[in-house]
Coordinates of C-alpha atoms in Angstrom, one line a residue:
M76 CA -14.9 -32.2 24.5
P77 CA -17.5 -34.4 25.8
F78 CA -19.9 -37.0 23.7
A79 CA -22.8 -35.5 25.1
Y80 CA -22.3 -32.0 24.5
R81 CA -21.0 -32.8 20.8
K82 CA -24.4 -34.5 20.1
L83 CA -25.8 -30.8 21.4
K84 CA -27.8 -29.4 18.3
L85 CA -25.1 -26.2 16.3
K86 CA -28.4 -23.7 17.9
T87 CA -27.6 -24.8 21.9
R88 CA -23.8 -25.2 21.7
M89 CA -23.9 -21.4 20.6
I90 CA -25.9 -21.0 22.9
I91 CA -24.1 -22.6 25.7
I92 CA -20.6 -20.9 23.9
L93 CA -22.0 -17.6 23.8
G94 CA -22.7 -17.4 26.8
L95 CA -19.8 -18.3 29.3
V96 CA -18.0 -15.6 26.5
S97 CA -20.5 -13.3 27.3
A98 CA -20.3 -14.1 31.6
L99 CA -16.5 -14.0 30.7
Q100 CA -16.5 -11.0 28.9
T101 CA -18.8 -8.6 31.2
G102 CA -16.5 -10.3 34.1
L103 CA -13.4 -9.4 32.9
I104 CA -15.0 -5.9 32.0
G105 CA -16.4 -5.1 35.2
G106 CA -13.1 -6.0 36.8
F107 CA -11.4 -3.7 35.0
A108 CA -14.1 -1.2 35.0
G109 CA -14.1 -1.2 39.2
Y110 CA -9.7 -1.2 39.1
Y111 CA -9.6 1.6 36.5
L112 CA -12.0 3.1 38.9
S113 CA -10.0 3.3 42.1
E114 CA -7.1 4.0 40.8
S115 CA -8.1 7.1 39.1
L116 CA -9.7 8.2 42.1
Y117 CA -7.0 7.2 44.1
E118 CA -5.0 9.5 41.2
Q119 CA -7.7 12.8 41.0
I120 CA -6.9 12.4 45.5
G121 CA -3.1 12.7 44.8
Q122 CA -3.1 15.1 42.0
R123 CA -5.9 17.3 43.7
A124 CA -3.7 17.2 47.0
L125 CA -0.2 17.9 45.6
M126 CA -2.3 21.1 43.8
V127 CA -3.4 22.0 46.9
A128 CA -0.1 21.6 48.8
K129 CA 2.0 23.6 45.7
T130 CA -0.4 26.6 45.9
V131 CA 0.1 26.8 49.9
A132 CA 4.1 26.4 49.4
A133 CA 4.0 29.4 47.2
M134 CA 1.6 31.9 49.2
P135 CA 3.3 34.4 50.0
A136 CA 2.2 34.8 53.9
V137 CA 3.4 30.6 54.4
I138 CA 6.9 32.1 53.3
E139 CA 7.0 34.6 55.7
G140 CA 5.5 32.5 58.3
V141 CA 7.7 29.7 58.3
K142 CA 10.9 31.9 57.7
Q143 CA 9.4 33.9 61.0
R144 CA 8.7 30.7 62.7
D145 CA 4.9 32.1 63.2
T146 CA 3.2 29.2 64.4
D147 CA -0.5 30.8 65.1
A148 CA -0.4 32.8 62.3
L149 CA 0.1 29.6 60.2
M150 CA -1.9 27.2 62.0
A151 CA -4.9 29.8 61.4
L152 CA -4.0 29.7 57.9
S153 CA -3.8 26.2 57.2
Q154 CA -7.1 25.4 58.9
R155 CA -8.8 28.2 56.9
V156 CA -7.3 26.3 53.6
A157 CA -8.0 23.0 54.7
D158 CA -11.7 24.0 55.4
T159 CA -11.7 25.3 52.1
N160 CA -10.8 22.8 50.0
E161 CA -12.4 20.0 52.4
A162 CA -8.8 18.8 53.3
L163 CA -8.2 16.5 56.1
F164 CA -5.4 18.3 57.2
I165 CA -2.7 20.5 56.0
V166 CA 0.3 20.6 57.6
I167 CA 3.7 23.0 57.2
G168 CA 7.4 22.6 58.5
D169 CA 10.5 23.8 58.3
R170 CA 13.8 22.7 57.1
H171 CA 14.8 20.3 58.7
A172 CA 10.2 18.7 58.5
I173 CA 9.6 20.1 62.0
R174 CA 5.7 21.1 62.0
L175 CA 5.3 24.8 62.9
A176 CA 1.5 23.9 62.0
H177 CA -0.9 20.9 62.3
P178 CA -4.9 20.0 63.0
D179 CA -3.3 18.7 66.0
P180 CA -1.2 21.7 68.3
A181 CA -0.1 19.2 70.4
R182 CA 2.1 17.7 67.7
I183 CA 4.1 20.7 66.7
G184 CA 7.4 21.3 67.0
H185 CA 8.1 17.6 66.1
S186 CA 9.7 15.8 63.5
M187 CA 6.5 15.0 60.4
A188 CA 8.3 11.7 60.1
D189 CA 7.0 10.4 63.2
D190 CA 3.4 10.1 61.3
D191 CA 4.5 8.2 58.4
G192 CA 8.4 7.7 58.4
D193 CA 8.8 10.1 55.6
L194 CA 11.0 13.3 56.2
G195 CA 10.3 14.5 53.0
T196 CA 13.6 14.0 51.4
R197 CA 12.5 14.5 48.0
A198 CA 10.9 18.3 48.4
L199 CA 13.5 19.2 50.9
K200 CA 16.5 18.4 49.2
Y201 CA 15.8 17.8 45.7
G202 CA 12.7 21.0 45.6
E203 CA 9.8 17.9 44.2
G204 CA 6.4 17.6 44.6
Y205 CA 5.4 14.0 45.0
V206 CA 2.3 12.0 46.1
A207 CA 2.7 9.0 48.9
K208 CA -0.2 6.7 50.4
A209 CA 0.2 6.9 54.0
H210 CA -1.8 6.0 57.1
G211 CA -1.6 8.3 60.0
S212 CA -2.4 10.1 63.2
L213 CA -5.7 11.1 61.0
G214 CA -5.9 8.4 59.5
L215 CA -5.3 7.1 56.0
S216 CA -4.6 9.7 53.7
M217 CA -3.8 10.6 49.9
R218 CA -1.0 13.1 51.1
G219 CA 0.4 15.8 48.2
K220 CA 4.1 17.3 49.6
A221 CA 6.0 20.8 47.9
P222 CA 8.9 22.1 49.0
I223 CA 8.4 25.8 50.5
I224 CA 11.2 28.4 48.4
D225 CA 12.2 31.5 49.4
I226 CA 11.6 33.3 46.4
S227 CA 14.5 36.5 47.3
N228 CA 17.4 34.1 47.4
G229 CA 15.3 30.2 45.7
E230 CA 16.4 28.9 48.7
I231 CA 14.5 25.5 50.2
I232 CA 12.7 26.7 53.8
G233 CA 10.2 24.1 54.5
I234 CA 7.3 21.5 53.1
V235 CA 3.9 21.4 53.4
S236 CA 1.9 17.7 53.2
V237 CA -1.8 18.4 52.1
G238 CA -4.2 15.2 52.9
Y239 CA -7.3 13.9 52.1
S240 CA -9.3 11.1 53.3
L241 CA -9.4 7.9 51.8
D242 CA -13.0 6.7 53.8
Q243 CA -14.3 9.0 51.4
V244 CA -12.7 7.2 48.1
F245 CA -13.2 3.9 49.2
S246 CA -17.2 4.6 50.2
T247 CA -17.7 6.8 46.3
I248 CA -16.4 3.5 45.1
Q249 CA -18.6 1.3 47.1
R250 CA -21.6 3.8 45.5
Y251 CA -19.7 2.9 42.0
N252 CA -19.4 -0.7 42.3
M253 CA -23.0 -1.0 42.9
V254 CA -24.0 0.4 39.8
L255 CA -21.3 -1.0 38.3
Y256 CA -22.3 -4.4 39.3
L257 CA -25.9 -3.3 38.6
V258 CA -25.0 -3.0 34.5
M259 CA -23.1 -6.0 34.9
G260 CA -25.7 -8.2 35.2
L261 CA -27.7 -6.5 32.5
M262 CA -25.0 -6.7 30.2
L263 CA -24.9 -10.6 30.8
L264 CA -28.8 -11.2 30.6
G265 CA -28.6 -9.3 27.3
S266 CA -25.8 -11.3 25.9
V267 CA -27.6 -13.8 27.4
L268 CA -30.3 -12.5 24.7
A269 CA -28.2 -12.2 22.1
A270 CA -26.2 -15.2 22.2
I271 CA -30.4 -16.9 21.5
L272 CA -30.8 -14.5 18.9
I273 CA -27.0 -14.7 17.0
A274 CA -27.8 -18.2 17.1
G275 CA -31.2 -18.4 15.8
R276 CA -30.3 -15.9 13.0
F277 CA -26.5 -17.9 12.0
K278 CA -28.2 -21.1 12.1
K279 CA -31.0 -19.9 9.0
A280 CA -28.4 -18.1 7.2
I281 CA -26.2 -21.5 6.7
F282 CA -29.0 -23.1 5.4
G283 CA -30.4 -25.4 9.1
L284 CA -26.9 -27.0 8.3
E285 CA -25.1 -29.4 11.0
P286 CA -21.0 -28.6 11.4
E287 CA -20.6 -32.0 9.7
E288 CA -23.0 -31.8 6.8
I289 CA -21.4 -27.6 6.0
A290 CA -17.4 -29.8 6.6
A291 CA -19.0 -33.0 3.0
L292 CA -19.7 -29.6 1.6
F293 CA -16.1 -27.8 2.0
Q294 CA -14.6 -31.0 1.0
E295 CA -16.4 -31.3 -1.8
R296 CA -16.6 -27.4 -2.7
D297 CA -12.3 -28.0 -2.4
A298 CA -11.6 -31.1 -4.9
T299 CA -13.8 -29.5 -7.4
L300 CA -11.6 -26.2 -6.9
Q301 CA -8.5 -28.6 -6.6
S302 CA -9.7 -30.5 -10.5
V303 CA -10.0 -27.3 -12.5
R304 CA -6.8 -26.7 -14.9
E305 CA -6.8 -23.4 -15.0
G306 CA -5.5 -20.8 -11.3
I307 CA -8.2 -19.9 -9.7
I308 CA -7.7 -17.0 -6.8
A309 CA -10.6 -15.4 -5.0
I310 CA -11.0 -12.2 -3.0
N311 CA -13.0 -10.1 -0.1
R312 CA -14.0 -6.7 0.0
D313 CA -10.5 -5.6 1.8
G314 CA -8.1 -7.4 -1.5
V315 CA -7.6 -9.7 1.3
I316 CA -7.3 -13.6 -0.2
T317 CA -9.9 -15.7 0.2
T318 CA -9.5 -18.2 -2.4
F319 CA -7.1 -20.2 -4.5
N320 CA -6.2 -23.7 -5.9
R321 CA -2.6 -25.6 -6.0
T322 CA -2.5 -25.2 -10.0
A323 CA -2.6 -20.5 -9.1
I324 CA 0.2 -22.0 -7.2
K325 CA 2.0 -23.9 -9.9
T326 CA 0.8 -21.0 -12.2
L327 CA 3.3 -18.5 -10.5
G328 CA 6.1 -20.6 -9.7
L329 CA 5.6 -20.5 -6.5
E330 CA 6.9 -23.3 -3.6
P331 CA 4.4 -25.9 -3.2
D332 CA 3.8 -25.2 0.2
T333 CA 2.9 -20.9 0.2
R334 CA -0.1 -20.4 2.0
L335 CA -2.1 -17.4 -0.4
A336 CA -5.3 -17.1 2.4
G337 CA -5.4 -14.7 4.3
R338 CA -2.4 -12.4 3.0
P339 CA -3.8 -8.8 0.4
I340 CA -3.8 -9.5 -2.9
G341 CA -1.3 -6.6 -3.3
D342 CA 1.7 -8.7 -1.4
V343 CA 1.2 -11.5 -3.7
L344 CA 0.7 -10.4 -6.8
P345 CA 1.4 -5.7 -6.6
E346 CA -0.1 -5.3 -10.3
N347 CA -2.9 -7.5 -10.2
N348 CA -6.5 -5.1 -11.6
L349 CA -8.7 -7.4 -9.3
M350 CA -9.4 -3.4 -7.0
S351 CA -10.2 -2.2 -10.0
V352 CA -12.1 -4.3 -10.5
L353 CA -13.7 -4.4 -7.7
E354 CA -14.3 -0.6 -7.1
T355 CA -15.6 -0.7 -10.6
G356 CA -17.4 -3.9 -10.5
E357 CA -16.8 -4.6 -14.6
P358 CA -15.5 -7.8 -15.4
A359 CA -12.5 -8.6 -17.6
F360 CA -12.3 -11.9 -19.8
D361 CA -8.9 -12.5 -21.9
R362 CA -6.8 -10.2 -20.7
E363 CA -3.0 -10.8 -21.3
V364 CA -1.5 -9.9 -18.6
W365 CA 2.2 -10.3 -17.1
M366 CA 2.3 -12.4 -13.5
Q367 CA 5.2 -13.0 -11.7
G368 CA 6.8 -13.0 -14.7
R369 CA 5.2 -15.1 -17.3
Q370 CA 2.4 -13.9 -19.5
M371 CA -0.8 -15.4 -19.1
I372 CA -4.6 -15.0 -20.1
V373 CA -6.5 -13.8 -16.6
N374 CA -10.2 -14.0 -16.3
R375 CA -11.8 -11.2 -13.7
L376 CA -15.1 -11.3 -12.4
P377 CA -16.5 -9.3 -9.2
V378 CA -18.8 -11.7 -6.7
K379 CA -21.7 -9.8 -6.3
Q380 CA -24.4 -10.1 -2.9
G381 CA -27.7 -8.6 -4.0
D382 CA -26.6 -4.9 -5.8
A383 CA -23.4 -5.1 -3.5
I384 CA -19.9 -6.0 -5.0
I385 CA -18.2 -8.3 -2.1
G386 CA -15.3 -10.0 -4.1
V387 CA -13.5 -10.9 -6.8
V388 CA -12.7 -13.6 -8.6
A389 CA -9.8 -14.0 -11.0
S390 CA -9.0 -17.7 -13.0
F391 CA -6.1 -17.4 -14.9
R392 CA -3.7 -19.6 -17.4
L393 CA -0.2 -19.0 -19.0
R394 CA -0.7 -18.5 -23.1
D395 CA -0.6 -21.9 -24.4
E396 CA 0.9 -23.4 -27.6
L397 CA -2.0 -22.0 -29.4
D398 CA -1.5 -18.5 -28.3
Q399 CA 2.6 -19.2 -29.1
V400 CA 0.9 -20.0 -32.9
S401 CA -1.0 -16.8 -33.0
R402 CA 1.6 -14.9 -32.2
Q403 CA 3.8 -16.7 -34.9
L404 CA 1.5 -15.7 -37.2
T405 CA 1.0 -12.3 -36.3
R406 CA 4.8 -12.3 -36.6
I407 CA 4.7 -13.7 -40.0
Q408 CA 1.9 -11.1 -40.8
Q409 CA 3.8 -8.7 -40.2
Y410 CA 7.0 -9.8 -42.4
A411 CA 4.3 -10.3 -45.3
D412 CA 3.7 -6.4 -44.6
T413 CA 6.7 -5.7 -45.1
L414 CA 6.9 -8.1 -48.6
R415 CA 4.2 -6.2 -49.6
S416 CA 5.7 -3.0 -49.9
Q417 CA 8.8 -3.7 -50.8
T418 CA 6.8 -5.6 -53.8
H419 CA 4.7 -2.4 -54.1
E420 CA 8.1 -0.2 -54.1
Y421 CA 10.4 -2.2 -56.5
S422 CA 7.4 -2.1 -59.0
N423 CA 7.0 1.2 -59.3
K424 CA 11.1 1.0 -59.5
L425 CA 11.0 -1.9 -61.6
H426 CA 8.3 0.7 -63.9
T427 CA 10.5 3.5 -63.8
I428 CA 13.2 1.6 -65.3
A429 CA 11.1 -0.3 -67.7
G430 CA 10.6 3.2 -68.6
L431 CA 13.6 4.8 -69.1
I432 CA 15.3 1.8 -71.3
Q433 CA 12.0 1.9 -73.7
I434 CA 12.6 6.0 -74.6
G435 CA 16.5 4.8 -74.4
A436 CA 17.6 6.8 -71.3
N437 CA 20.1 3.7 -70.4
E438 CA 22.4 5.4 -68.8
Q439 CA 19.0 7.5 -65.9
A440 CA 18.8 3.9 -65.6
L441 CA 21.5 2.4 -64.5
A442 CA 21.8 5.1 -62.3
L443 CA 18.6 4.7 -60.2
I444 CA 19.5 0.8 -60.0
G445 CA 22.8 1.9 -58.9
S446 CA 21.0 3.8 -56.6
E447 CA 19.3 1.2 -55.4
V448 CA 21.5 -1.2 -55.4
S449 CA 23.6 0.8 -53.5
D450 CA 21.1 2.0 -50.8
H451 CA 19.7 -1.1 -49.8
Q452 CA 23.0 -3.1 -49.5
A453 CA 24.3 -0.5 -47.0
L454 CA 20.7 -0.6 -44.7
I455 CA 21.8 -4.5 -45.2
H456 CA 24.9 -4.2 -44.4
L457 CA 24.2 -2.3 -41.6
L458 CA 21.9 -4.2 -40.0
L459 CA 24.1 -7.4 -40.4
E460 CA 27.0 -5.6 -38.3
A461 CA 25.1 -3.6 -36.5
V462 CA 22.0 -5.7 -35.4
P463 CA 22.8 -9.5 -35.4
D464 CA 19.2 -10.2 -34.2
P465 CA 17.0 -10.5 -36.9
V466 CA 14.1 -10.0 -35.4
L467 CA 14.4 -6.9 -34.7
A468 CA 17.0 -6.2 -37.9
G469 CA 13.6 -7.5 -40.2
C470 CA 11.0 -5.3 -37.8
L471 CA 14.0 -1.3 -38.8
L472 CA 13.9 -3.2 -42.2
G473 CA 10.5 -3.0 -43.4
K474 CA 9.9 0.6 -41.3
Y475 CA 12.8 1.5 -43.5
N476 CA 10.0 0.2 -46.8
R477 CA 7.1 2.3 -44.4
A478 CA 9.1 5.0 -44.7
R479 CA 9.8 5.3 -48.3
E480 CA 6.9 4.5 -49.5
M481 CA 5.1 7.5 -47.4
G482 CA 8.0 9.3 -49.2
L483 CA 9.4 10.2 -46.3
Q484 CA 13.0 9.0 -45.0
L485 CA 14.0 6.4 -42.5
V486 CA 18.4 7.3 -41.5
I487 CA 19.5 4.6 -39.1
D488 CA 22.3 6.3 -37.4
P489 CA 25.7 4.4 -39.3
D490 CA 27.3 3.9 -36.2
S491 CA 24.1 1.6 -34.2
E492 CA 25.1 -0.6 -31.9
M493 CA 22.7 -3.5 -30.9
A494 CA 24.3 -6.9 -30.3
D495 CA 23.8 -7.9 -27.0
L496 CA 20.0 -8.2 -26.4
P497 CA 19.6 -10.4 -23.2
P498 CA 18.2 -13.4 -23.8
Q499 CA 14.5 -12.8 -21.8
L500 CA 13.9 -9.7 -23.7
P501 CA 10.5 -10.6 -25.7
R502 CA 11.7 -10.3 -29.0
D503 CA 8.1 -9.1 -30.3
Q504 CA 7.3 -6.6 -28.0
L505 CA 10.3 -4.6 -28.2
V506 CA 9.8 -4.9 -32.2
S507 CA 6.2 -3.7 -31.4
V508 CA 7.2 -0.9 -28.8
L509 CA 10.2 0.3 -31.3
G510 CA 7.7 -0.2 -34.0
N511 CA 5.6 2.1 -32.5
L512 CA 7.9 4.9 -31.9
I513 CA 8.9 4.6 -35.3
D514 CA 5.6 4.6 -36.6
N515 CA 4.3 7.5 -34.9
A516 CA 7.7 9.8 -36.1
L517 CA 6.5 9.1 -39.6
E518 CA 3.2 9.7 -39.0
A519 CA 4.1 13.6 -37.6
T520 CA 6.6 14.2 -40.0
R521 CA 4.0 13.6 -43.0
Q522 CA 2.1 15.3 -41.1
Q523 CA 4.3 18.5 -40.3
S524 CA 6.8 18.0 -43.8
G525 CA 5.2 15.8 -46.1
E526 CA 6.9 14.1 -48.6
G527 CA 10.6 14.6 -48.3
G528 CA 10.7 14.1 -44.7
V529 CA 13.4 12.6 -42.4
V530 CA 13.5 10.3 -39.1
H531 CA 16.4 9.6 -37.2
L532 CA 17.1 6.2 -35.7
S533 CA 20.4 5.7 -33.4
M534 CA 20.3 2.6 -31.4
T535 CA 23.1 2.1 -28.6
D536 CA 24.0 -1.5 -26.0
L537 CA 26.8 0.8 -24.7
G538 CA 26.6 0.5 -20.4
H539 CA 23.9 -1.3 -18.6
D540 CA 21.0 -0.6 -21.1
L541 CA 19.9 -0.2 -24.4
I542 CA 19.2 2.7 -25.5
F543 CA 17.0 3.7 -28.2
E544 CA 16.1 7.2 -29.7
V545 CA 13.6 8.0 -32.4
E546 CA 14.0 11.5 -34.3
D547 CA 10.6 13.2 -35.1
Q548 CA 10.1 16.8 -38.1
G549 CA 6.3 16.5 -36.8
P550 CA 5.1 19.7 -35.2
G551 CA 6.0 18.6 -31.4
I552 CA 4.3 17.7 -28.5
P553 CA 3.2 20.8 -25.7
E554 CA 5.3 20.9 -22.4
A555 CA 1.7 20.1 -20.5
E556 CA 0.9 17.0 -22.7
R557 CA 4.4 15.4 -22.2
E558 CA 3.2 13.3 -19.7
R559 CA -0.4 13.1 -20.6
I560 CA 0.8 10.8 -24.3
F561 CA 2.1 7.6 -22.4
E562 CA -1.7 7.6 -20.7
R563 CA -4.5 5.2 -22.4
G564 CA -6.7 6.9 -25.5
V565 CA -4.5 10.0 -25.3
S566 CA -3.0 10.9 -28.8
S567 CA -2.8 14.2 -30.5
K568 CA -4.3 12.5 -33.8
A569 CA -7.7 13.4 -35.3
E570 CA -9.6 10.4 -35.8
G571 CA -9.3 7.0 -35.8
D572 CA -8.7 4.8 -32.5
H573 CA -5.4 6.3 -31.6
G574 CA -3.8 6.4 -27.9
I575 CA -2.8 3.4 -27.9
G576 CA 1.0 3.2 -29.1
L577 CA 2.6 5.2 -26.4
Y578 CA 0.4 3.4 -23.4
L579 CA 1.5 0.3 -24.6
V580 CA 5.1 1.5 -24.8
K581 CA 5.0 2.8 -21.2
Q582 CA 3.3 -0.7 -20.5
F583 CA 6.4 -2.5 -21.8
V584 CA 9.5 -0.2 -20.3
D585 CA 7.3 0.0 -16.9
R586 CA 7.3 -4.0 -16.4
W587 CA 10.7 -4.3 -17.9
G588 CA 12.1 -1.5 -15.2
G589 CA 12.8 0.6 -17.5
S590 CA 11.7 3.7 -19.4
V591 CA 10.7 6.4 -22.2
T592 CA 11.4 10.3 -22.4
V593 CA 10.1 12.8 -24.9
E594 CA 12.0 16.0 -25.4
P595 CA 11.8 18.6 -28.2
L596 CA 13.4 19.3 -31.2
Q597 CA 14.9 22.9 -32.7
P598 CA 13.5 24.1 -35.2
N599 CA 10.6 21.8 -35.1
G600 CA 10.0 17.7 -34.1
S601 CA 10.5 15.8 -30.9
R602 CA 13.3 12.4 -29.7
F603 CA 11.8 10.4 -28.1
T604 CA 14.7 7.9 -26.2
L605 CA 13.9 4.8 -24.8
Y606 CA 15.8 2.8 -21.9
L607 CA 15.7 -0.9 -21.1
S608 CA 17.7 -2.6 -18.8
K609 CA 19.4 -5.3 -19.7
T610 CA 19.1 -7.1 -16.1
P611 CA 15.7 -6.5 -15.8
V612 CA 13.5 -6.7 -12.8
Q613 CA 10.4 -7.5 -13.9
T614 CA 7.1 -6.3 -12.5
E615 CA 3.7 -7.3 -13.6
G616 CA 0.9 -5.3 -16.0
V617 CA -1.0 -5.7 -18.9
T618 CA -0.1 -6.0 -22.0
Q619 CA -3.5 -5.8 -23.7

């Protein structure tokens, strides 16, 4: 770039560049338009000639005249049709391309090939109609040729050649070109004026900054963006990534040299929820999500220009040590609730045993003690054998005690086996999902059957999936509601903040590549079956 040009102001540079581009575009468009116009006119003339030729070839008078070699009748007919269709000429020949009709009577009886070197082989031999451009005795013309076929036996008996002078086409093209050149000139003038206007508006839009000043601001912004310790991704209104930092690449576990700018957000993060923010304009703060198989905390804010939403910015980070501690405290709280329910239950049992002893019912007291010890020992033995994982076993023990506290029974199938848990399966989410299913079953059973109701649980890790089945004695779920119960906010409970548990179950199994089904039981109740793959392909999703 010449030094003098670099010294020009941005506005001047833009006017020069836009003016040159407009001139080039106008020239190219004008040249293409002229070429396309010429070719279109040639094609139209050719198709018209071919259509007239086919029409003449199909006329009974022409077919009969060729068969009878009635030159006078064919001459009169061809001249009349030529005048009617404004054709330069109509020539009729026999099966050997010998003229039977021609505007110049001296050429009758001679071969049609002496005019343009074409014996009409395509028409006479193959029965095809075609178009050709040739310079003959009557000047340059566009010709359409068609075979004459005897309809009585299907035999080709002659050929018709219809020509239109191209001198008229040339004059028409010249007239159009004059108009085209005038339009091109006006377009070029308008483009220059538009370039001046655009350059002024552009300069105003960038606050009068020169390119060097913009570059300095960009470098400063990029340095600021890269210094942030959270991953940042911004998209425009079309869902295309416009901005990202190195922390985003690292946090998402992508290759260090991965380029995200210009890629649709759906290709990078299939389930990102940024598009929903783009549509609703509602920000989201501190949402727990799964992205790229990692659990993160995400904030999403819409970018607005006036009242219009023009994009979304998301910042995210991995769950840090404080989040891990919070999760552990939640687990400890669950253990505490389990111990509380056990303490409450055993306190009642001890009071009962003490009362039996005081009234001298020693045998009944011993039977009660034996029953309690036997039931718990059987359950603990089953859990130790079938469920080696302590977190899952602790959850089931807690739910067992919770059921007894509600006056219900949680019966675990003695043939259950759940020893082959994949190490990457998050135990806290597994017990949350299974706990939701069991809690729902207990609530439904108590609602329908009252105290003494039974909830059955069976588990198996045979094959490629982990399978959990929870059967309740509740009122059942209508067929129309069996799909909707997994939607957020949908619940059969009449009051309270419900409709979350099964939604979270569905979110987890979808993310884990599993499934959950529900089917009715007779005479009442439902069976929920949870399938989790041992070798999942995790997808992203919100775990709020």
